[in-house]
mmCIF file of C-alpha atoms in Angstrom:
data_model
loop_
_atom_site.group_PDB
_atom_site.id
_atom_site.type_symbol
_atom_site.label_atom_id
_atom_site.label_comp_id
_atom_site.label_asym_id
_atom_site.label_seq_id
_atom_site.Cartn_x
_atom_site.Cartn_y
_atom_site.Cartn_z
ATOM 1 C CA MET A 36 -20.926 -8.129 -6.763
ATOM 2 C CA THR A 37 -18.257 -9.656 -9.945
ATOM 3 C CA ALA A 38 -15.262 -6.769 -11.416
ATOM 4 C CA GLU A 39 -16.351 -6.800 -13.968
ATOM 5 C CA ASN A 40 -19.365 -3.756 -13.120
ATOM 6 C CA ARG A 41 -17.305 -2.337 -9.693
ATOM 7 C CA GLU A 42 -16.531 1.288 -10.525
ATOM 8 C CA ILE A 43 -13.818 1.425 -10.585
ATOM 9 C CA ILE A 44 -11.660 4.620 -8.528
ATOM 10 C CA VAL A 45 -7.776 4.189 -9.182
ATOM 11 C CA SER A 46 -6.167 3.010 -12.842
ATOM 12 C CA ILE A 47 -2.835 2.130 -12.526
ATOM 13 C CA LYS A 48 -1.577 1.434 -15.793
ATOM 14 C CA ASP A 49 2.110 0.122 -17.067
ATOM 15 C CA LEU A 50 3.506 2.296 -14.316
ATOM 16 C CA VAL A 51 7.508 2.804 -13.913
ATOM 17 C CA LYS A 52 9.153 4.781 -11.234
ATOM 18 C CA HIS A 53 12.635 5.602 -11.899
ATOM 19 C CA PHE A 54 15.299 7.059 -9.573
ATOM 20 C CA PRO A 55 18.712 7.605 -11.290
ATOM 21 C CA VAL A 56 21.915 8.289 -8.874
ATOM 22 C CA LYS A 57 24.850 8.071 -8.767
ATOM 23 C CA LEU A 58 27.480 5.072 -7.791
ATOM 24 C CA GLY A 59 30.948 4.819 -6.846
ATOM 25 C CA ALA A 60 33.301 7.261 -4.214
ATOM 26 C CA TYR A 61 33.242 10.658 -5.991
ATOM 27 C CA GLY A 62 30.213 9.348 -7.943
ATOM 28 C CA GLU A 63 31.299 9.695 -10.981
ATOM 29 C CA ARG A 64 29.241 6.838 -12.767
ATOM 30 C CA SER A 65 25.637 7.115 -13.422
ATOM 31 C CA GLY A 66 22.455 4.237 -12.880
ATOM 32 C CA ILE A 67 19.030 3.330 -12.444
ATOM 33 C CA VAL A 68 16.656 2.810 -9.625
ATOM 34 C CA HIS A 69 13.793 0.499 -10.855
ATOM 35 C CA ALA A 70 11.921 0.917 -8.217
ATOM 36 C CA VAL A 71 8.331 0.709 -10.221
ATOM 37 C CA ASP A 72 8.737 -1.136 -13.918
ATOM 38 C CA GLY A 73 5.142 -1.598 -15.822
ATOM 39 C CA VAL A 74 2.711 -1.505 -12.946
ATOM 40 C CA SER A 75 -0.992 -2.686 -13.783
ATOM 41 C CA PHE A 76 -3.154 -2.544 -11.615
ATOM 42 C CA ASP A 77 -7.113 -1.455 -10.946
ATOM 43 C CA ILE A 78 -8.571 0.154 -6.934
ATOM 44 C CA TYR A 79 -12.793 -1.183 -6.972
ATOM 45 C CA LYS A 80 -14.225 2.221 -5.176
ATOM 46 C CA GLY A 81 -15.429 0.578 -1.728
ATOM 47 C CA GLU A 82 -12.296 -2.158 -1.291
ATOM 48 C CA THR A 83 -9.121 -2.953 0.795
ATOM 49 C CA LEU A 84 -6.440 -3.960 -1.705
ATOM 50 C CA GLY A 85 -3.499 -4.981 0.036
ATOM 51 C CA LEU A 86 -0.106 -4.348 -1.638
ATOM 52 C CA VAL A 87 2.455 -7.344 -0.586
ATOM 53 C CA GLY A 88 6.333 -8.046 -0.475
ATOM 54 C CA GLU A 89 9.212 -7.815 0.677
ATOM 55 C CA SER A 90 11.226 -4.561 2.052
ATOM 56 C CA GLY A 91 12.507 -2.728 -1.155
ATOM 57 C CA CYS A 92 10.088 -4.088 -3.671
ATOM 58 C CA GLY A 93 8.782 -0.715 -4.930
ATOM 59 C CA LYS A 94 5.901 -1.570 -2.945
ATOM 60 C CA SER A 95 5.278 2.075 -0.825
ATOM 61 C CA THR A 96 7.434 3.793 -3.795
ATOM 62 C CA ALA A 97 3.380 2.430 -6.169
ATOM 63 C CA GLY A 98 1.585 4.173 -3.152
ATOM 64 C CA PHE A 99 3.868 7.024 -2.825
ATOM 65 C CA THR A 100 3.730 7.643 -6.892
ATOM 66 C CA ILE A 101 -0.053 7.281 -7.748
ATOM 67 C CA VAL A 102 -0.838 10.576 -4.966
ATOM 68 C CA GLN A 103 1.684 12.102 -6.417
ATOM 69 C CA LEU A 104 4.090 12.496 -3.863
ATOM 70 C CA HIS A 105 6.256 11.476 -6.629
ATOM 71 C CA LYS A 106 5.620 11.899 -10.475
ATOM 72 C CA ALA A 107 5.624 8.675 -11.956
ATOM 73 C CA SER A 108 8.715 7.873 -15.244
ATOM 74 C CA SER A 109 5.558 6.933 -17.599
ATOM 75 C CA GLY A 110 2.849 5.021 -17.736
ATOM 76 C CA GLN A 111 -0.697 6.494 -16.173
ATOM 77 C CA VAL A 112 -2.918 6.741 -13.293
ATOM 78 C CA LEU A 113 -6.517 7.520 -13.477
ATOM 79 C CA PHE A 114 -8.180 8.812 -10.449
ATOM 80 C CA GLU A 115 -12.009 8.171 -11.097
ATOM 81 C CA GLY A 116 -11.360 8.683 -15.022
ATOM 82 C CA GLN A 117 -8.815 11.762 -14.898
ATOM 83 C CA GLU A 118 -5.083 10.993 -15.494
ATOM 84 C CA LEU A 119 -2.767 12.451 -13.428
ATOM 85 C CA THR A 120 0.153 12.390 -13.509
ATOM 86 C CA ARG A 121 0.020 14.573 -17.283
ATOM 87 C CA LEU A 122 -1.269 17.916 -14.330
ATOM 88 C CA SER A 123 0.593 20.862 -13.041
ATOM 89 C CA GLU A 124 0.600 21.167 -9.092
ATOM 90 C CA LYS A 125 -1.823 23.476 -9.953
ATOM 91 C CA THR A 126 -4.539 21.203 -11.789
ATOM 92 C CA LEU A 127 -3.513 18.822 -9.594
ATOM 93 C CA ARG A 128 -4.426 20.707 -6.273
ATOM 94 C CA PRO A 129 -8.346 20.223 -6.520
ATOM 95 C CA MET A 130 -7.731 16.547 -6.060
ATOM 96 C CA ARG A 131 -5.423 16.920 -3.624
ATOM 97 C CA LYS A 132 -8.345 16.334 -1.104
ATOM 98 C CA LYS A 133 -9.439 13.337 -2.058
ATOM 99 C CA MET A 134 -6.600 11.670 -1.942
ATOM 100 C CA GLN A 135 -4.834 11.161 1.419
ATOM 101 C CA ILE A 136 -1.977 8.951 2.705
ATOM 102 C CA VAL A 137 -1.538 7.485 6.336
ATOM 103 C CA PHE A 138 2.983 6.538 6.507
ATOM 104 C CA GLN A 139 4.589 3.984 8.494
ATOM 105 C CA ASP A 140 5.835 6.335 11.289
ATOM 106 C CA PRO A 141 3.409 8.977 12.570
ATOM 107 C CA TYR A 142 6.280 9.979 14.586
ATOM 108 C CA SER A 143 8.326 11.569 11.859
ATOM 109 C CA THR A 144 4.946 12.330 10.191
ATOM 110 C CA LEU A 145 3.434 15.168 12.605
ATOM 111 C CA ASN A 146 5.387 18.437 13.472
ATOM 112 C CA PRO A 147 6.164 18.850 17.156
ATOM 113 C CA ARG A 148 5.883 22.883 17.147
ATOM 114 C CA MET A 149 2.454 22.254 15.858
ATOM 115 C CA THR A 150 -0.120 20.554 18.646
ATOM 116 C CA ILE A 151 -2.130 17.522 17.555
ATOM 117 C CA GLY A 152 -5.418 20.063 16.764
ATOM 118 C CA GLU A 153 -3.628 22.863 14.529
ATOM 119 C CA SER A 154 -1.472 19.657 12.365
ATOM 120 C CA ILE A 155 -4.742 18.355 11.687
ATOM 121 C CA GLY A 156 -6.796 21.161 11.301
ATOM 122 C CA GLU A 157 -4.010 21.851 8.493
ATOM 123 C CA PRO A 158 -5.438 20.909 5.466
ATOM 124 C CA ILE A 159 -8.889 21.903 6.634
ATOM 125 C CA ARG A 160 -7.690 26.049 6.088
ATOM 126 C CA ALA A 161 -5.151 24.993 3.043
ATOM 127 C CA HIS A 162 -8.068 23.057 0.942
ATOM 128 C CA GLU A 163 -11.083 25.135 2.546
ATOM 129 C CA LYS A 164 -12.225 28.450 2.855
ATOM 130 C CA VAL A 165 -13.858 28.052 6.889
ATOM 131 C CA SER A 166 -13.331 30.121 10.095
ATOM 132 C CA ARG A 167 -11.617 28.967 12.474
ATOM 133 C CA GLN A 168 -14.187 27.819 15.737
ATOM 134 C CA GLU A 169 -15.707 25.900 12.544
ATOM 135 C CA ILE A 170 -11.621 24.088 12.235
ATOM 136 C CA GLN A 171 -11.918 23.995 16.340
ATOM 137 C CA LYS A 172 -15.293 21.963 15.747
ATOM 138 C CA ARG A 173 -14.375 19.840 12.399
ATOM 139 C CA VAL A 174 -10.778 18.518 14.826
ATOM 140 C CA GLY A 175 -13.035 17.394 17.974
ATOM 141 C CA VAL A 176 -15.311 14.929 15.840
ATOM 142 C CA LEU A 177 -13.002 13.532 13.753
ATOM 143 C CA LEU A 178 -10.281 13.207 17.863
ATOM 144 C CA SER A 179 -13.488 11.917 18.652
ATOM 145 C CA ASP A 180 -14.167 9.517 15.523
ATOM 146 C CA VAL A 181 -10.084 7.745 15.846
ATOM 147 C CA GLY A 182 -11.616 7.060 19.338
ATOM 148 C CA LEU A 183 -9.298 10.191 21.727
ATOM 149 C CA ASN A 184 -10.247 12.717 23.768
ATOM 150 C CA PRO A 185 -11.636 15.872 21.402
ATOM 151 C CA GLU A 186 -10.120 17.910 25.262
ATOM 152 C CA PHE A 187 -6.414 16.455 23.517
ATOM 153 C CA ALA A 188 -6.635 18.631 20.307
ATOM 154 C CA ASP A 189 -4.000 21.067 22.280
ATOM 155 C CA ARG A 190 -1.601 18.968 23.475
ATOM 156 C CA TYR A 191 1.530 17.638 21.266
ATOM 157 C CA PRO A 192 3.085 14.897 19.560
ATOM 158 C CA HIS A 193 5.127 14.105 22.161
ATOM 159 C CA GLU A 194 2.736 13.785 24.911
ATOM 160 C CA PHE A 195 0.628 10.781 23.141
ATOM 161 C CA SER A 196 1.555 7.108 22.475
ATOM 162 C CA GLY A 197 3.074 5.586 19.658
ATOM 163 C CA GLY A 198 -0.841 4.335 18.499
ATOM 164 C CA GLN A 199 -2.006 6.958 19.702
ATOM 165 C CA ARG A 200 0.109 9.695 17.249
ATOM 166 C CA GLN A 201 -1.087 7.305 14.517
ATOM 167 C CA ARG A 202 -4.840 7.293 15.368
ATOM 168 C CA ILE A 203 -3.799 11.195 14.533
ATOM 169 C CA CYS A 204 -2.319 11.179 11.393
ATOM 170 C CA ILE A 205 -5.454 9.077 10.080
ATOM 171 C CA ALA A 206 -8.230 11.941 11.916
ATOM 172 C CA ARG A 207 -5.825 14.367 9.063
ATOM 173 C CA ALA A 208 -5.952 11.885 6.927
ATOM 174 C CA LEU A 209 -10.028 12.023 7.183
ATOM 175 C CA ALA A 210 -9.733 16.041 7.652
ATOM 176 C CA ILE A 211 -11.149 17.096 3.679
ATOM 177 C CA ASN A 212 -13.496 14.252 3.383
ATOM 178 C CA PRO A 213 -10.819 12.340 1.196
ATOM 179 C CA GLU A 214 -12.860 9.235 -1.404
ATOM 180 C CA PHE A 215 -9.228 7.057 -1.056
ATOM 181 C CA ILE A 216 -6.260 6.710 1.507
ATOM 182 C CA VAL A 217 -2.884 5.309 1.094
ATOM 183 C CA CYS A 218 -2.048 3.525 3.882
ATOM 184 C CA ASP A 219 1.679 2.507 3.713
ATOM 185 C CA GLU A 220 2.398 0.281 6.452
ATOM 186 C CA PRO A 221 0.498 2.123 8.948
ATOM 187 C CA VAL A 222 0.871 -0.357 10.992
ATOM 188 C CA SER A 223 4.057 -1.933 11.571
ATOM 189 C CA ALA A 224 6.005 0.391 13.609
ATOM 190 C CA LEU A 225 3.484 -0.186 16.195
ATOM 191 C CA ASP A 226 2.888 -3.176 19.362
ATOM 192 C CA VAL A 227 1.008 -5.863 17.811
ATOM 193 C CA SER A 228 -1.619 -5.611 20.275
ATOM 194 C CA ILE A 229 -1.995 -2.342 19.071
ATOM 195 C CA GLN A 230 -1.661 -2.840 15.736
ATOM 196 C CA ALA A 231 -5.289 -4.299 15.405
ATOM 197 C CA GLN A 232 -6.751 -1.857 17.348
ATOM 198 C CA ILE A 233 -5.655 0.331 14.024
ATOM 199 C CA VAL A 234 -6.438 -1.899 12.064
ATOM 200 C CA ASN A 235 -10.017 -2.283 13.294
ATOM 201 C CA LEU A 236 -9.859 1.892 13.437
ATOM 202 C CA LEU A 237 -10.001 1.756 9.421
ATOM 203 C CA GLN A 238 -12.301 -0.579 9.045
ATOM 204 C CA ASP A 239 -14.625 1.452 11.068
ATOM 205 C CA LEU A 240 -13.850 4.582 9.103
ATOM 206 C CA GLN A 241 -14.002 2.709 5.870
ATOM 207 C CA GLU A 242 -17.206 2.051 6.793
ATOM 208 C CA LYS A 243 -18.408 4.914 7.335
ATOM 209 C CA TYR A 244 -16.771 7.591 5.207
ATOM 210 C CA LYS A 245 -17.653 5.559 2.726
ATOM 211 C CA LEU A 246 -13.301 5.346 2.221
ATOM 212 C CA THR A 247 -11.615 2.786 -0.841
ATOM 213 C CA TYR A 248 -8.315 2.539 0.878
ATOM 214 C CA LEU A 249 -4.629 0.399 -0.423
ATOM 215 C CA PHE A 250 -3.041 -0.389 1.998
ATOM 216 C CA ILE A 251 0.289 -1.812 1.855
ATOM 217 C CA ALA A 252 2.556 -3.846 4.452
ATOM 218 C CA HIS A 253 4.788 -6.975 4.506
ATOM 219 C CA ASP A 254 2.559 -8.757 7.231
ATOM 220 C CA LEU A 255 0.436 -10.990 5.275
ATOM 221 C CA ALA A 256 -1.489 -11.684 8.395
ATOM 222 C CA VAL A 257 -2.652 -8.670 9.006
ATOM 223 C CA VAL A 258 -2.845 -7.501 4.918
ATOM 224 C CA LYS A 259 -5.493 -11.064 4.905
ATOM 225 C CA HIS A 260 -7.744 -9.543 7.616
ATOM 226 C CA ILE A 261 -8.416 -5.989 6.545
ATOM 227 C CA SER A 262 -8.086 -6.453 2.335
ATOM 228 C CA ASP A 263 -10.666 -7.994 -0.138
ATOM 229 C CA ARG A 264 -8.116 -8.347 -2.639
ATOM 230 C CA ILE A 265 -4.118 -8.796 -2.931
ATOM 231 C CA ALA A 266 -1.716 -7.865 -4.751
ATOM 232 C CA VAL A 267 2.096 -9.630 -4.858
ATOM 233 C CA MET A 268 5.286 -7.513 -5.799
ATOM 234 C CA TYR A 269 8.311 -8.336 -6.359
ATOM 235 C CA LEU A 270 11.171 -5.994 -7.635
ATOM 236 C CA GLY A 271 8.989 -3.663 -9.267
ATOM 237 C CA LYS A 272 6.680 -6.353 -10.710
ATOM 238 C CA ILE A 273 3.200 -7.409 -9.543
ATOM 239 C CA MET A 274 3.481 -11.431 -9.346
ATOM 240 C CA GLU A 275 -0.148 -12.258 -8.667
ATOM 241 C CA ILE A 276 -2.623 -10.612 -7.653
ATOM 242 C CA GLY A 277 -6.641 -11.714 -6.496
ATOM 243 C CA ASN A 278 -8.867 -12.164 -4.414
ATOM 244 C CA LYS A 279 -7.924 -12.777 -1.287
ATOM 245 C CA ASN A 280 -9.193 -16.180 0.174
ATOM 246 C CA ASP A 281 -8.493 -17.472 -3.641
ATOM 247 C CA LEU A 282 -4.551 -16.156 -3.287
ATOM 248 C CA PHE A 283 -3.976 -17.302 1.121
ATOM 249 C CA ASP A 284 -5.798 -21.555 -0.860
ATOM 250 C CA HIS A 285 -4.674 -20.972 -3.889
ATOM 251 C CA PRO A 286 -1.357 -19.067 -4.723
ATOM 252 C CA MET A 287 -0.022 -19.085 -8.173
ATOM 253 C CA HIS A 288 2.962 -17.841 -7.562
ATOM 254 C CA PRO A 289 6.153 -19.246 -6.601
ATOM 255 C CA TYR A 290 7.013 -16.526 -4.632
ATOM 256 C CA THR A 291 3.533 -16.037 -3.238
ATOM 257 C CA GLN A 292 3.240 -19.670 -2.432
ATOM 258 C CA ALA A 293 7.204 -18.903 -0.366
ATOM 259 C CA LEU A 294 5.504 -15.343 1.249
ATOM 260 C CA LEU A 295 3.096 -17.347 2.818
ATOM 261 C CA SER A 296 5.323 -20.283 4.138
ATOM 262 C CA ALA A 297 6.570 -18.083 6.493
ATOM 263 C CA ILE A 298 3.284 -17.189 7.934
ATOM 264 C CA PRO A 299 3.677 -18.674 12.043
ATOM 265 C CA GLU A 300 0.228 -21.231 12.772
ATOM 266 C CA PRO A 301 -0.983 -19.845 16.819
ATOM 267 C CA ASP A 302 -1.196 -23.800 16.708
ATOM 268 C CA PRO A 303 2.208 -25.168 17.800
ATOM 269 C CA GLU A 304 1.888 -28.850 17.034
ATOM 270 C CA VAL A 305 0.942 -27.692 12.881
ATOM 271 C CA GLU A 306 3.670 -25.163 13.488
ATOM 272 C CA ARG A 307 6.244 -27.920 14.466
ATOM 273 C CA THR A 308 5.403 -30.681 11.094
ATOM 274 C CA ARG A 309 4.055 -27.880 8.078
ATOM 275 C CA HIS A 310 6.475 -26.990 5.212
ATOM 276 C CA ARG A 311 8.448 -24.374 5.196
ATOM 277 C CA ILE A 312 9.306 -23.031 1.400
ATOM 278 C CA VAL A 313 12.961 -21.201 2.396
ATOM 279 C CA LEU A 314 14.671 -19.635 -0.443
ATOM 280 C CA GLU A 315 17.640 -19.392 -1.913
ATOM 281 C CA GLY A 316 19.934 -15.634 -1.772
ATOM 282 C CA ASP A 317 18.563 -12.248 -1.239
ATOM 283 C CA VAL A 318 16.810 -9.203 -3.135
ATOM 284 C CA PRO A 319 18.319 -8.762 -6.635
ATOM 285 C CA ASN A 320 20.056 -4.682 -6.944
ATOM 286 C CA ALA A 321 16.991 -2.776 -8.085
ATOM 287 C CA LEU A 322 19.332 -1.285 -9.912
ATOM 288 C CA GLU A 323 20.718 -4.553 -12.344
ATOM 289 C CA PRO A 324 17.613 -6.238 -12.429
ATOM 290 C CA PRO A 325 17.977 -9.703 -13.363
ATOM 291 C CA SER A 326 16.286 -10.175 -16.635
ATOM 292 C CA GLY A 327 13.025 -11.965 -17.536
ATOM 293 C CA CYS A 328 11.119 -12.823 -14.935
ATOM 294 C CA ARG A 329 12.276 -11.264 -11.915
ATOM 295 C CA PHE A 330 11.977 -13.648 -9.799
ATOM 296 C CA HIS A 331 13.829 -16.146 -11.853
ATOM 297 C CA THR A 332 17.534 -16.422 -9.698
ATOM 298 C CA ARG A 333 15.694 -17.096 -6.582
ATOM 299 C CA CYS A 334 12.031 -19.601 -8.424
ATOM 300 C CA PRO A 335 12.767 -23.338 -7.650
ATOM 301 C CA LEU A 336 10.532 -23.751 -10.732
ATOM 302 C CA ALA A 337 12.860 -21.735 -12.758
ATOM 303 C CA LYS A 338 13.566 -22.834 -16.690
ATOM 304 C CA ASP A 339 15.032 -21.183 -19.084
ATOM 305 C CA ILE A 340 12.243 -19.520 -20.346
ATOM 306 C CA CYS A 341 12.131 -17.422 -17.170
ATOM 307 C CA LYS A 342 15.889 -16.095 -17.805
ATOM 308 C CA SER A 343 14.788 -14.744 -21.341
ATOM 309 C CA GLU A 344 11.229 -14.201 -21.114
ATOM 310 C CA VAL A 345 9.001 -11.156 -19.278
ATOM 311 C CA PRO A 346 5.718 -13.764 -17.507
ATOM 312 C CA GLU A 347 2.848 -12.229 -18.385
ATOM 313 C CA LEU A 348 0.093 -10.964 -15.891
ATOM 314 C CA LYS A 349 -2.520 -13.010 -16.643
ATOM 315 C CA GLU A 350 -5.821 -14.318 -15.515
ATOM 316 C CA TYR A 351 -6.381 -18.134 -14.851
ATOM 317 C CA ASN A 352 -8.871 -18.057 -12.113
ATOM 318 C CA ALA A 353 -11.834 -15.440 -12.313
ATOM 319 C CA ASN A 354 -10.124 -12.163 -11.850
ATOM 320 C CA HIS A 355 -7.390 -14.403 -10.752
ATOM 321 C CA LEU A 356 -4.187 -13.155 -12.534
ATOM 322 C CA ALA A 357 -0.714 -14.199 -11.670
ATOM 323 C CA ALA A 358 2.483 -13.156 -13.885
ATOM 324 C CA CYS A 359 4.276 -17.108 -13.706
ATOM 325 C CA HIS A 360 4.646 -18.877 -16.946
ATOM 326 C CA PHE A 361 4.426 -22.547 -15.419
ATOM 327 C CA ALA A 362 0.966 -20.833 -12.828
ATOM 328 C CA GLY A 363 -0.814 -23.718 -15.177
ATOM 329 C CA GLU A 364 1.430 -26.398 -13.789
ATOM 330 C CA ILE A 365 0.187 -24.945 -10.759
ATOM 331 C CA ILE A 366 -3.253 -24.615 -10.684
ATOM 332 C CA SER A 367 -2.945 -28.628 -12.558
ATOM 333 C CA ASN A 368 -0.487 -29.937 -9.222
ATOM 334 C CA GLU A 369 -3.218 -28.603 -6.687
ATOM 335 C CA ALA A 370 -5.929 -30.085 -8.339
#
């Protein structure tokens, strides 16, 4: 099925999220952190869109703003055609049943004074009028679905491992039957062996519950495994977005190329001889982002136009977009 005839469940249009901050030893100066700065993309029903980038690029802030944990500074977030950014908290409440989030650190997410059964049942009590027995029954089913024994419902978070706690958080996110889940680096705090289990669990649950995911991560290997499409973010801007195979096989942005070159190869011989693109310098300060292309201060292809003109996120191949003045040349060089 092509992108043109797929149903869009979430549409982000020119999304901006700025944070005012106080600077100086005594807060005598004001500044603005440009966390998300004019981001636009669509998420199709039933897919997993991976959102990747270096730490501090704004990907988690984008996820929080989409589910309205942060209020957007400007722009639009449309969920099933409903514009969310201008809704009051009372009007937004019914929409929260359809959108949930799984956070990075499962331990800090769970209330240590509540049993896991109480934690999973809390959103059900908040959004639905059902009996205590029905809640207990649904909690048991959810625990089974995430691979835990329903008898664990009376235990507390400290009695579980990190991987088990993340399973509990996933069960809680599923408690009120959402359609869309933001997974904010859900495996980055876990051991590598446990990461694979959680990713496979998310894929199984997606098929069973007909879910749509925004999967935020910095590990491209994990993102490739779970995603249908991937968006690459840098300093508050989308640099490239496309089908995962197209993006991995034919990256059209220098930043994407650098990220992909950092993925280690399992074959020692290939790893020893492969070309690694090392970016010079650090990510610029989000308080004072560079003019023109945000990436030009570290880009090996940067020219004068990159310093003065913001590149448009344009489609160069079918459903493959890039924000680079020289994306066409990169394609030609590959050919």
